[in-house]
PDB file of C-alpha atoms in Angstrom:
ATOM      1  CA  MET A1306     133.236  97.304 127.465  1.00  0.00           C
ATOM      2  CA  THR A1307     130.588  95.022 128.925  1.00  0.00           C
ATOM      3  CA  ASN A1308     129.960  92.893 125.828  1.00  0.00           C
ATOM      4  CA  SER A1309     132.512  92.510 123.093  1.00  0.00           C
ATOM      5  CA  VAL A1310     131.685  92.541 119.417  1.00  0.00           C
ATOM      6  CA  THR A1311     130.705  89.002 118.555  1.00  0.00           C
ATOM      7  CA  SER A1312     130.857  87.191 115.230  1.00  0.00           C
ATOM      8  CA  PRO A1313     128.336  87.918 112.448  1.00  0.00           C
ATOM      9  CA  GLN A1314     126.801  84.484 112.973  1.00  0.00           C
ATOM     10  CA  GLU A1315     126.277  85.134 116.674  1.00  0.00           C
ATOM     11  CA  LEU A1316     124.688  88.480 115.890  1.00  0.00           C
ATOM     12  CA  LEU A1317     122.472  86.792 113.310  1.00  0.00           C
ATOM     13  CA  THR A1318     121.310  84.240 115.871  1.00  0.00           C
ATOM     14  CA  ILE A1319     120.161  87.105 118.101  1.00  0.00           C
ATOM     15  CA  ALA A1320     118.569  88.930 115.181  1.00  0.00           C
ATOM     16  CA  VAL A1321     116.573  85.874 114.107  1.00  0.00           C
ATOM     17  CA  GLU A1322     115.301  85.215 117.624  1.00  0.00           C
ATOM     18  CA  VAL A1323     114.224  88.814 118.113  1.00  0.00           C
ATOM     19  CA  ALA A1324     112.716  89.198 114.624  1.00  0.00           C
ATOM     20  CA  ARG A1325     110.653  86.021 114.896  1.00  0.00           C
ATOM     21  CA  ASP A1326     109.091  87.134 118.170  1.00  0.00           C
ATOM     22  CA  ALA A1327     108.459  90.591 116.712  1.00  0.00           C
ATOM     23  CA  ALA A1328     106.841  89.165 113.576  1.00  0.00           C
ATOM     24  CA  ASP A1329     104.565  87.022 115.740  1.00  0.00           C
ATOM     25  CA  THR A1330     103.449  90.164 117.568  1.00  0.00           C
ATOM     26  CA  ALA A1331     102.824  92.017 114.309  1.00  0.00           C
ATOM     27  CA  HIS A1332     100.844  89.073 112.942  1.00  0.00           C
ATOM     28  CA  ARG A1333      98.704  88.873 116.097  1.00  0.00           C
ATOM     29  CA  MET A1334      98.055  92.619 116.148  1.00  0.00           C
ATOM     30  CA  ARG A1335      97.034  92.543 112.473  1.00  0.00           C
ATOM     31  CA  ALA A1336      94.484  89.835 113.258  1.00  0.00           C
ATOM     32  CA  GLU A1337      93.125  91.932 116.130  1.00  0.00           C
ATOM     33  CA  GLY A1338      92.657  94.962 113.875  1.00  0.00           C
ATOM     34  CA  VAL A1339      94.960  97.751 112.729  1.00  0.00           C
ATOM     35  CA  VAL A1340      94.899 101.145 114.425  1.00  0.00           C
ATOM     36  CA  VAL A1341      96.513 104.133 112.686  1.00  0.00           C
ATOM     37  CA  ALA A1342      98.476 105.928 115.392  1.00  0.00           C
ATOM     38  CA  ALA A1343      99.947 108.829 113.422  1.00  0.00           C
ATOM     39  CA  THR A1344     101.255 110.043 110.081  1.00  0.00           C
ATOM     40  CA  LYS A1345     104.796 111.081 109.193  1.00  0.00           C
ATOM     41  CA  SER A1346     105.994 112.818 106.042  1.00  0.00           C
ATOM     42  CA  THR A1347     102.481 113.113 104.527  1.00  0.00           C
ATOM     43  CA  VAL A1348      98.926 112.118 105.463  1.00  0.00           C
ATOM     44  CA  THR A1349      99.352 108.913 103.438  1.00  0.00           C
ATOM     45  CA  ASP A1350     102.590 107.961 105.232  1.00  0.00           C
ATOM     46  CA  VAL A1351     100.990 106.173 108.161  1.00  0.00           C
ATOM     47  CA  VAL A1352     102.282 104.724 111.412  1.00  0.00           C
ATOM     48  CA  THR A1353     100.195 102.012 113.032  1.00  0.00           C
ATOM     49  CA  ALA A1354     100.063 101.146 116.712  1.00  0.00           C
ATOM     50  CA  ALA A1355     101.715  97.875 115.704  1.00  0.00           C
ATOM     51  CA  ASP A1356     104.733  99.697 114.218  1.00  0.00           C
ATOM     52  CA  ARG A1357     105.394 101.302 117.574  1.00  0.00           C
ATOM     53  CA  ALA A1358     104.599  98.242 119.681  1.00  0.00           C
ATOM     54  CA  VAL A1359     106.789  95.956 117.576  1.00  0.00           C
ATOM     55  CA  GLU A1360     109.720  98.363 117.589  1.00  0.00           C
ATOM     56  CA  ARG A1361     109.430  98.799 121.350  1.00  0.00           C
ATOM     57  CA  GLN A1362     109.447  95.015 121.746  1.00  0.00           C
ATOM     58  CA  ILE A1363     112.599  94.777 119.608  1.00  0.00           C
ATOM     59  CA  LEU A1364     114.325  97.568 121.522  1.00  0.00           C
ATOM     60  CA  ASP A1365     113.528  95.936 124.859  1.00  0.00           C
ATOM     61  CA  ALA A1366     114.748  92.540 123.666  1.00  0.00           C
ATOM     62  CA  LEU A1367     118.026  93.945 122.347  1.00  0.00           C
ATOM     63  CA  ALA A1368     118.563  95.966 125.524  1.00  0.00           C
ATOM     64  CA  ALA A1369     118.212  92.792 127.565  1.00  0.00           C
ATOM     65  CA  LEU A1370     120.468  90.704 125.332  1.00  0.00           C
ATOM     66  CA  ARG A1371     123.119  93.291 124.406  1.00  0.00           C
ATOM     67  CA  PRO A1372     122.795  96.379 126.624  1.00  0.00           C
ATOM     68  CA  ASP A1373     125.961  98.042 125.333  1.00  0.00           C
ATOM     69  CA  ASP A1374     124.844  98.224 121.698  1.00  0.00           C
ATOM     70  CA  SER A1375     123.171 101.206 120.050  1.00  0.00           C
ATOM     71  CA  VAL A1376     120.006 101.039 117.958  1.00  0.00           C
ATOM     72  CA  LEU A1377     118.588 102.986 115.011  1.00  0.00           C
ATOM     73  CA  GLY A1378     114.864 102.428 114.553  1.00  0.00           C
ATOM     74  CA  GLU A1379     112.367 103.863 112.132  1.00  0.00           C
ATOM     75  CA  GLU A1380     109.826 104.877 114.763  1.00  0.00           C
ATOM     76  CA  PHE A1381     111.916 105.948 117.765  1.00  0.00           C
ATOM     77  CA  GLY A1382     115.101 107.096 116.030  1.00  0.00           C
ATOM     78  CA  GLU A1383     118.603 106.558 117.360  1.00  0.00           C
ATOM     79  CA  ASP A1384     119.463 105.332 120.817  1.00  0.00           C
ATOM     80  CA  ALA A1385     123.196 105.924 121.007  1.00  0.00           C
ATOM     81  CA  SER A1386     123.500 105.253 124.741  1.00  0.00           C
ATOM     82  CA  GLY A1387     125.617 102.182 124.112  1.00  0.00           C
ATOM     83  CA  ALA A1388     127.756 103.652 121.350  1.00  0.00           C
ATOM     84  CA  ALA A1389     130.736 104.297 123.627  1.00  0.00           C
ATOM     85  CA  ARG A1390     130.715 100.724 124.912  1.00  0.00           C
ATOM     86  CA  SER A1391     130.206  98.623 121.796  1.00  0.00           C
ATOM     87  CA  GLY A1392     130.956  98.733 118.096  1.00  0.00           C
ATOM     88  CA  VAL A1393     127.549  97.226 117.282  1.00  0.00           C
ATOM     89  CA  ARG A1394     124.520  99.144 116.073  1.00  0.00           C
ATOM     90  CA  TRP A1395     121.192  97.469 115.304  1.00  0.00           C
ATOM     91  CA  ILE A1396     119.033  98.854 112.487  1.00  0.00           C
ATOM     92  CA  VAL A1397     115.309  98.204 112.890  1.00  0.00           C
ATOM     93  CA  ASP A1398     112.299  98.464 110.624  1.00  0.00           C
ATOM     94  CA  PRO A1399     109.489  97.050 112.763  1.00  0.00           C
ATOM     95  CA  ILE A1400     107.054  96.737 109.866  1.00  0.00           C
ATOM     96  CA  ASP A1401     108.424  97.446 106.415  1.00  0.00           C
ATOM     97  CA  GLY A1402     105.438  97.867 104.116  1.00  0.00           C
ATOM     98  CA  THR A1403     103.121  99.505 106.637  1.00  0.00           C
ATOM     99  CA  VAL A1404     100.493 100.452 104.041  1.00  0.00           C
ATOM    100  CA  ASN A1405     100.351  96.821 102.880  1.00  0.00           C
ATOM    101  CA  TYR A1406      99.995  95.826 106.530  1.00  0.00           C
ATOM    102  CA  LEU A1407      97.205  98.360 107.008  1.00  0.00           C
ATOM    103  CA  TYR A1408      95.279  96.958 104.050  1.00  0.00           C
ATOM    104  CA  GLY A1409      95.953  93.304 104.827  1.00  0.00           C
ATOM    105  CA  LEU A1410      98.143  92.749 101.765  1.00  0.00           C
ATOM    106  CA  PRO A1411     100.614  89.938 102.581  1.00  0.00           C
ATOM    107  CA  HIS A1412     103.810  91.827 101.716  1.00  0.00           C
ATOM    108  CA  SER A1413     105.217  93.401 104.866  1.00  0.00           C
ATOM    109  CA  ALA A1414     108.052  92.335 107.115  1.00  0.00           C
ATOM    110  CA  VAL A1415     110.156  92.812 110.193  1.00  0.00           C
ATOM    111  CA  SER A1416     113.679  93.833 109.156  1.00  0.00           C
ATOM    112  CA  LEU A1417     116.575  93.696 111.620  1.00  0.00           C
ATOM    113  CA  ALA A1418     120.278  94.133 110.862  1.00  0.00           C
ATOM    114  CA  ALA A1419     123.453  94.348 112.912  1.00  0.00           C
ATOM    115  CA  GLU A1420     126.155  96.793 111.927  1.00  0.00           C
ATOM    116  CA  VAL A1421     129.730  96.657 113.233  1.00  0.00           C
ATOM    117  CA  ASP A1422     131.796  99.836 112.922  1.00  0.00           C
ATOM    118  CA  GLY A1423     129.451 101.126 110.232  1.00  0.00           C
ATOM    119  CA  VAL A1424     129.305  97.929 108.139  1.00  0.00           C
ATOM    120  CA  VAL A1425     126.222  95.697 108.088  1.00  0.00           C
ATOM    121  CA  VAL A1426     127.365  92.154 108.936  1.00  0.00           C
ATOM    122  CA  ALA A1427     124.139  90.289 109.744  1.00  0.00           C
ATOM    123  CA  GLY A1428     120.498  90.674 108.829  1.00  0.00           C
ATOM    124  CA  VAL A1429     117.119  88.989 108.818  1.00  0.00           C
ATOM    125  CA  VAL A1430     113.900  89.839 107.004  1.00  0.00           C
ATOM    126  CA  ARG A1431     110.767  87.956 108.068  1.00  0.00           C
ATOM    127  CA  ASN A1432     107.423  88.247 106.293  1.00  0.00           C
ATOM    128  CA  VAL A1433     104.818  89.041 108.956  1.00  0.00           C
ATOM    129  CA  HIS A1434     102.021  87.254 107.094  1.00  0.00           C
ATOM    130  CA  THR A1435     103.652  84.129 105.644  1.00  0.00           C
ATOM    131  CA  GLY A1436     106.584  83.463 107.966  1.00  0.00           C
ATOM    132  CA  GLU A1437     109.031  83.423 105.045  1.00  0.00           C
ATOM    133  CA  GLU A1438     112.460  84.352 106.362  1.00  0.00           C
ATOM    134  CA  TRP A1439     115.646  85.493 104.663  1.00  0.00           C
ATOM    135  CA  THR A1440     118.999  85.750 106.437  1.00  0.00           C
ATOM    136  CA  ALA A1441     122.540  86.756 105.581  1.00  0.00           C
ATOM    137  CA  THR A1442     125.930  87.340 107.151  1.00  0.00           C
ATOM    138  CA  ALA A1443     128.825  89.218 105.617  1.00  0.00           C
ATOM    139  CA  GLY A1444     130.862  86.653 103.745  1.00  0.00           C
ATOM    140  CA  GLY A1445     128.508  83.848 104.784  1.00  0.00           C
ATOM    141  CA  GLY A1446     125.970  84.016 101.990  1.00  0.00           C
ATOM    142  CA  ALA A1447     122.227  84.622 101.835  1.00  0.00           C
ATOM    143  CA  TRP A1448     119.724  81.945 102.777  1.00  0.00           C
ATOM    144  CA  ARG A1449     116.040  81.039 102.926  1.00  0.00           C
ATOM    145  CA  ASP A1450     114.808  77.805 104.494  1.00  0.00           C
ATOM    146  CA  GLY A1451     118.256  76.266 104.381  1.00  0.00           C
ATOM    147  CA  VAL A1452     118.754  77.022 100.685  1.00  0.00           C
ATOM    148  CA  ARG A1453     121.588  79.313  99.646  1.00  0.00           C
ATOM    149  CA  LEU A1454     120.385  82.085  97.377  1.00  0.00           C
ATOM    150  CA  ARG A1455     121.798  83.318  94.097  1.00  0.00           C
ATOM    151  CA  CYS A1456     120.432  86.280  92.221  1.00  0.00           C
ATOM    152  CA  SER A1457     119.257  86.236  88.628  1.00  0.00           C
ATOM    153  CA  GLY A1458     121.903  86.026  85.935  1.00  0.00           C
ATOM    154  CA  GLU A1459     119.836  88.108  83.517  1.00  0.00           C
ATOM    155  CA  VAL A1460     121.976  90.748  81.800  1.00  0.00           C
ATOM    156  CA  ASP A1461     119.562  91.825  79.051  1.00  0.00           C
ATOM    157  CA  LEU A1462     117.583  94.785  80.384  1.00  0.00           C
ATOM    158  CA  GLY A1463     114.812  94.032  77.925  1.00  0.00           C
ATOM    159  CA  GLN A1464     114.270  90.677  79.625  1.00  0.00           C
ATOM    160  CA  ALA A1465     114.451  91.977  83.201  1.00  0.00           C
ATOM    161  CA  LEU A1466     111.564  92.041  85.650  1.00  0.00           C
ATOM    162  CA  VAL A1467     112.309  95.160  87.685  1.00  0.00           C
ATOM    163  CA  GLY A1468     110.962  96.120  91.087  1.00  0.00           C
ATOM    164  CA  THR A1469     110.610  99.682  92.321  1.00  0.00           C
ATOM    165  CA  GLY A1470     108.923 101.785  94.978  1.00  0.00           C
ATOM    166  CA  PHE A1471     107.553 105.291  95.424  1.00  0.00           C
ATOM    167  CA  GLY A1472     108.043 107.826  98.184  1.00  0.00           C
ATOM    168  CA  TYR A1473     105.236 109.681  99.922  1.00  0.00           C
ATOM    169  CA  ASP A1474     106.244 113.231  98.987  1.00  0.00           C
ATOM    170  CA  ALA A1475     104.211 114.363  95.966  1.00  0.00           C
ATOM    171  CA  GLY A1476     107.194 115.941  94.219  1.00  0.00           C
ATOM    172  CA  ARG A1477     109.311 112.840  94.606  1.00  0.00           C
ATOM    173  CA  ARG A1478     106.457 110.658  93.379  1.00  0.00           C
ATOM    174  CA  ALA A1479     106.074 112.778  90.264  1.00  0.00           C
ATOM    175  CA  HIS A1480     109.790 112.376  89.540  1.00  0.00           C
ATOM    176  CA  GLN A1481     109.608 108.631  90.153  1.00  0.00           C
ATOM    177  CA  ALA A1482     106.620 108.338  87.835  1.00  0.00           C
ATOM    178  CA  ARG A1483     108.610 110.028  85.061  1.00  0.00           C
ATOM    179  CA  VAL A1484     111.474 107.585  85.607  1.00  0.00           C
ATOM    180  CA  VAL A1485     109.100 104.616  85.394  1.00  0.00           C
ATOM    181  CA  ALA A1486     107.480 106.028  82.255  1.00  0.00           C
ATOM    182  CA  GLY A1487     110.902 106.270  80.634  1.00  0.00           C
ATOM    183  CA  LEU A1488     111.894 102.768  81.701  1.00  0.00           C
ATOM    184  CA  ILE A1489     108.800 100.686  81.065  1.00  0.00           C
ATOM    185  CA  ALA A1490     109.390 100.330  77.313  1.00  0.00           C
ATOM    186  CA  HIS A1491     112.902  98.987  77.885  1.00  0.00           C
ATOM    187  CA  VAL A1492     112.271  96.143  80.372  1.00  0.00           C
ATOM    188  CA  ARG A1493     110.174  92.992  80.536  1.00  0.00           C
ATOM    189  CA  ASP A1494     107.915  94.624  83.127  1.00  0.00           C
ATOM    190  CA  ILE A1495     107.882  96.577  86.396  1.00  0.00           C
ATOM    191  CA  ARG A1496     106.518  95.536  89.790  1.00  0.00           C
ATOM    192  CA  ARG A1497     105.726  97.856  92.701  1.00  0.00           C
ATOM    193  CA  LEU A1498     105.051  95.626  95.723  1.00  0.00           C
ATOM    194  CA  GLY A1499     105.435  98.125  98.550  1.00  0.00           C
ATOM    195  CA  ALA A1500     108.111  96.780 100.915  1.00  0.00           C
ATOM    196  CA  ALA A1501     111.727  97.439  99.993  1.00  0.00           C
ATOM    197  CA  ALA A1502     113.226  94.901 102.412  1.00  0.00           C
ATOM    198  CA  LEU A1503     111.144  92.092 100.937  1.00  0.00           C
ATOM    199  CA  ASP A1504     111.723  93.313  97.382  1.00  0.00           C
ATOM    200  CA  LEU A1505     115.487  93.111  97.908  1.00  0.00           C
ATOM    201  CA  CYS A1506     115.072  89.551  99.166  1.00  0.00           C
ATOM    202  CA  LEU A1507     113.096  88.712  96.018  1.00  0.00           C
ATOM    203  CA  VAL A1508     116.010  90.031  93.979  1.00  0.00           C
ATOM    204  CA  ALA A1509     118.326  87.776  95.989  1.00  0.00           C
ATOM    205  CA  GLU A1510     116.185  84.785  94.996  1.00  0.00           C
ATOM    206  CA  GLY A1511     115.894  85.777  91.357  1.00  0.00           C
ATOM    207  CA  ARG A1512     112.148  86.357  91.668  1.00  0.00           C
ATOM    208  CA  LEU A1513     112.960  89.904  90.556  1.00  0.00           C
ATOM    209  CA  ASP A1514     115.909  90.654  88.286  1.00  0.00           C
ATOM    210  CA  ALA A1515     116.592  94.133  89.699  1.00  0.00           C
ATOM    211  CA  TYR A1516     115.262  96.707  92.124  1.00  0.00           C
ATOM    212  CA  PHE A1517     115.612 100.486  92.248  1.00  0.00           C
ATOM    213  CA  GLU A1518     114.154 103.197  94.421  1.00  0.00           C
ATOM    214  CA  LYS A1519     115.240 106.718  95.338  1.00  0.00           C
ATOM    215  CA  GLY A1520     115.214 107.897  98.925  1.00  0.00           C
ATOM    216  CA  LEU A1521     115.354 104.674 100.944  1.00  0.00           C
ATOM    217  CA  ALA A1522     116.363 105.005 104.595  1.00  0.00           C
ATOM    218  CA  ALA A1523     118.910 102.826 106.372  1.00  0.00           C
ATOM    219  CA  TRP A1524     116.196 100.705 107.972  1.00  0.00           C
ATOM    220  CA  ASP A1525     114.616 100.028 104.566  1.00  0.00           C
ATOM    221  CA  LEU A1526     117.689  98.440 103.064  1.00  0.00           C
ATOM    222  CA  ALA A1527     120.093  97.326 105.823  1.00  0.00           C
ATOM    223  CA  ALA A1528     118.983  93.712 106.189  1.00  0.00           C
ATOM    224  CA  GLY A1529     117.486  93.231 102.717  1.00  0.00           C
ATOM    225  CA  GLY A1530     120.484  94.903 101.125  1.00  0.00           C
ATOM    226  CA  LEU A1531     122.846  92.471 102.823  1.00  0.00           C
ATOM    227  CA  VAL A1532     120.717  89.530 101.691  1.00  0.00           C
ATOM    228  CA  ALA A1533     120.846  90.813  98.110  1.00  0.00           C
ATOM    229  CA  ALA A1534     124.577  91.549  98.234  1.00  0.00           C
ATOM    230  CA  GLU A1535     125.398  88.122  99.657  1.00  0.00           C
ATOM    231  CA  ALA A1536     123.344  86.547  96.876  1.00  0.00           C
ATOM    232  CA  GLY A1537     125.657  88.190  94.345  1.00  0.00           C
ATOM    233  CA  CYS A1538     123.537  91.201  93.450  1.00  0.00           C
ATOM    234  CA  GLY A1539     125.994  93.909  94.421  1.00  0.00           C
ATOM    235  CA  SER A1540     125.616  96.291  97.329  1.00  0.00           C
ATOM    236  CA  PRO A1541     122.665  98.729  97.330  1.00  0.00           C
ATOM    237  CA  VAL A1542     123.471 102.423  97.092  1.00  0.00           C
TER     238      VAL A1542
END
């Protein structure tokens, strides 16, 4: 084993360094103009050139810093080359909220988490547009700008501001629309902001009371889910 599993705080330090550089790249590329490189599950599920460039930058940085770790990324999938040498796996969403990014809406983020033996222990979510940054370590709390976060204490569903999201598959969207239609009369209101990692961080701050979405991938919720859990929200499922 070339590098041993380090503490959650040490992994977070690496994650923050890498995510900040990646967010700077995404911000610069957005200013230069967005290029749609491909589509994925449907024609509306886009991948920009920035998604790929930012993930490649993250992969290269992690390979240089911790070459024995494995990585799961949204764009390039799983690199398990280091799995036999380290218990650490990094989970990468280079730009969560790609459609927002495409349209210049300021709600997209770099999300990077470190998992040890299958458990997420450190994570950072950094808004590409504003520089807002949320961090968490397992057992160490959730933080933004030096302030420890606590989720909303609202227990009355009728008073809850609830976030959600929609998939790109038409059948799934139709199901999700029916769920929202059944819920809207029973809550304060519903928000659909378009970036699950950031939405989970808003729940951690109490800027949303709850969040639900069907079909999220590991990279959507790894870092944001840890931030929310460490703020007392419970673990995402």
